[in-house]
């Protein structure tokens, strides 16, 4: 059994895996415990590109933040920010614009505790332990005061998190609350796990995971024991951008979203299993 590190909250359950720590493992991080590593290895057995997929998602996050800074955005709220790892949003944004301000939000106590540790002494960045399904609580968190000014454009990042929100929790309601407080010119960034085989099954709706076959279904089964994944069709993911018209290049596979170099897309971008897009609230 792993020892609980000094910085971690004392009440962490080290016997149950968490999606945040499995993702940390896929990214090569050190903030994961034996059950997380076991779950990660089971996923890798079924889906050997899981690490590469996590890295492609993370690289998209970096490109999206740099793009937003170039558009003049200086405030970021990173919802489902995860365990800090190489290239956190404040590092990427502040490298381009030292005055950029970032608030991280995560439900996972390990992600929050480690964020607090690395943000100690960092200007213009804070972390909130909150559930994005309660957007009013997120927006009212004292950590936002002094960092986020809602009269100016803000970027809401929901990167690789919405597939952990079931349809019954109505992710569109959270997004509508964020839209209501956002100044014109604000942005919504989403990346979402996706399997093209599902669109053939049920356009517009969230088809039951049972309709997936083979390895995809088995991977969902492994996650179900920790943080269940909700699969959504492309039209359903597009719907989540209601009120935030998509900017170029639209909703695409993560490697296709403004690649850093032309061959950064690779030969089969669909093997990333993650769709990504950026929407902008109209002026
Ligand atoms: N956004 C980061 C990235 O893409 O690199 C981390 C993604 S990680 C796969 C998903 C994160 O979402 C985890 O840290 C998890 O704890 C967090 N999360 C899941 N459900 C959440 C919720 N309801 N509210 C806030 N965070 C949530």
Coordinates of C-alpha atoms in Angstrom, one line a residue, residues 46-200:
X46 CA -7.5 -3.0 -23.7
X47 CA -6.6 0.3 -25.4
X48 CA -2.8 0.6 -25.9
X49 CA -3.0 4.2 -27.2
X50 CA -4.5 5.6 -24.0
X51 CA -1.3 7.3 -22.9
X52 CA -0.8 8.8 -26.4
X53 CA -4.5 9.9 -26.3
X54 CA -4.0 11.7 -22.9
X55 CA -0.9 13.4 -24.2
X56 CA -2.6 14.5 -27.4
X57 CA -5.4 16.0 -25.3
X58 CA -2.9 17.8 -23.1
X59 CA -1.1 19.2 -26.1
X60 CA -4.4 20.5 -27.4
X61 CA -5.0 22.3 -24.1
X62 CA -1.6 24.0 -24.5
X63 CA -2.3 25.1 -28.0
X64 CA -5.8 26.3 -27.1
X65 CA -4.4 28.4 -24.2
X66 CA -1.7 29.9 -26.4
X67 CA -4.3 30.7 -29.1
X68 CA -6.5 32.4 -26.5
X69 CA -3.7 34.5 -25.2
X70 CA -3.0 35.6 -28.8
X71 CA -6.7 36.6 -29.1
X72 CA -6.1 38.9 -26.1
X73 CA -7.7 36.7 -23.4
X74 CA -6.1 37.2 -20.0
X75 CA -8.4 35.3 -17.7
X76 CA -8.9 31.5 -17.5
X77 CA -11.2 29.3 -15.4
X78 CA -10.0 25.7 -15.9
X79 CA -12.9 23.4 -14.9
X80 CA -11.8 19.9 -14.2
X81 CA -8.2 21.0 -14.2
X82 CA -6.7 17.7 -12.9
X83 CA -3.5 17.0 -11.1
X84 CA -0.9 19.6 -12.0
X85 CA 1.6 18.2 -14.5
X86 CA 4.0 19.6 -17.1
X87 CA 2.6 22.7 -18.7
X88 CA -0.2 23.9 -16.5
X89 CA -2.5 26.6 -17.8
X90 CA -1.0 29.4 -15.7
X91 CA 2.5 28.4 -16.9
X92 CA 1.5 28.3 -20.6
X93 CA -0.6 31.5 -20.4
X94 CA 1.9 33.5 -18.2
X95 CA 4.8 32.6 -20.4
X96 CA 3.0 34.4 -23.3
X97 CA 1.3 37.1 -21.1
X98 CA 2.7 37.5 -17.6
X99 CA -0.5 39.3 -16.5
X100 CA -2.7 36.3 -17.3
X101 CA -4.9 35.1 -14.4
X102 CA -6.0 31.5 -13.8
X103 CA -8.4 29.8 -11.5
X104 CA -8.3 26.0 -11.4
X105 CA -11.4 24.1 -10.3
X106 CA -11.5 20.4 -9.5
X107 CA -13.6 18.0 -7.6
X108 CA -10.7 15.7 -6.7
X109 CA -9.0 16.4 -3.4
X110 CA -5.6 15.2 -4.5
X111 CA -5.8 17.4 -7.6
X112 CA -6.7 20.4 -5.4
X113 CA -4.1 19.7 -2.7
X114 CA -1.3 19.3 -5.2
X115 CA -2.5 22.5 -7.1
X116 CA -2.3 24.4 -3.8
X117 CA 1.2 23.1 -3.2
X118 CA 2.5 24.2 -6.6
X119 CA 0.6 27.5 -6.6
X120 CA 2.1 28.6 -3.2
X121 CA 3.8 31.9 -3.9
X122 CA 2.6 32.0 -7.6
X123 CA 1.0 35.3 -8.5
X124 CA -2.4 35.5 -10.3
X125 CA -3.4 31.8 -9.9
X126 CA -5.6 30.0 -7.4
X127 CA -7.5 26.7 -7.0
X128 CA -11.0 25.9 -5.9
X129 CA -12.3 22.5 -4.7
X130 CA -15.7 22.5 -6.3
X131 CA -18.1 20.5 -8.5
X132 CA -18.7 22.0 -11.9
X133 CA -22.2 20.7 -11.7
X134 CA -22.8 23.5 -9.2
X135 CA -21.7 26.5 -11.3
X136 CA -23.1 29.0 -8.9
X137 CA -20.8 27.7 -6.1
X138 CA -17.9 27.8 -8.5
X139 CA -18.6 31.4 -9.6
X140 CA -19.1 32.5 -6.0
X141 CA -15.9 31.0 -4.8
X142 CA -13.7 33.6 -2.9
X143 CA -10.7 32.5 -4.9
X144 CA -12.2 34.2 -8.0
X145 CA -12.4 37.6 -6.3
X146 CA -9.5 39.8 -7.4
X147 CA -8.5 37.4 -10.2
X148 CA -11.5 37.2 -12.5
X149 CA -13.4 40.2 -13.7
X150 CA -16.5 39.2 -15.5
X151 CA -16.8 42.5 -17.3
X152 CA -13.9 41.3 -19.4
X153 CA -13.7 38.2 -21.7
X154 CA -12.8 35.0 -19.8
X155 CA -12.0 31.6 -21.2
X156 CA -13.8 28.6 -19.6
X157 CA -11.8 25.5 -20.2
X158 CA -13.6 22.2 -20.0
X159 CA -10.9 19.9 -21.2
X160 CA -11.4 16.1 -20.9
X161 CA -14.0 16.6 -18.2
X162 CA -17.5 16.6 -19.6
X163 CA -17.4 12.9 -20.4
X164 CA -17.4 12.4 -16.6
X165 CA -20.7 14.3 -16.3
X166 CA -23.8 12.1 -17.0
X167 CA -26.7 13.4 -19.1
X168 CA -28.9 13.3 -16.0
X169 CA -26.6 16.1 -14.5
X170 CA -27.4 18.3 -17.6
X171 CA -23.9 19.7 -18.5
X172 CA -25.7 22.2 -20.7
X173 CA -27.2 23.9 -17.6
X174 CA -23.6 24.5 -16.2
X175 CA -22.5 25.9 -19.6
X176 CA -25.6 28.2 -19.7
X177 CA -24.7 29.6 -16.3
X178 CA -21.2 30.3 -17.4
X179 CA -22.6 31.9 -20.6
X180 CA -24.8 34.1 -18.5
X181 CA -21.9 35.7 -16.5
X182 CA -19.4 35.8 -19.4
X183 CA -18.7 39.1 -21.2
X184 CA -19.0 39.2 -25.0
X185 CA -15.8 37.8 -26.6
X186 CA -15.5 35.1 -23.9
X187 CA -14.6 31.6 -24.9
X188 CA -15.6 28.1 -24.1
X189 CA -13.1 25.3 -24.8
X190 CA -14.3 21.7 -24.7
X191 CA -12.5 18.4 -25.4
X192 CA -14.6 15.2 -25.1
X193 CA -13.9 11.5 -25.4
X194 CA -15.5 10.3 -28.6
X195 CA -15.9 7.2 -30.7
X196 CA -17.1 7.8 -34.3
X197 CA -18.8 4.4 -34.3
X198 CA -21.4 5.9 -32.0
X199 CA -22.8 8.4 -34.4
X200 CA -24.1 5.6 -36.5

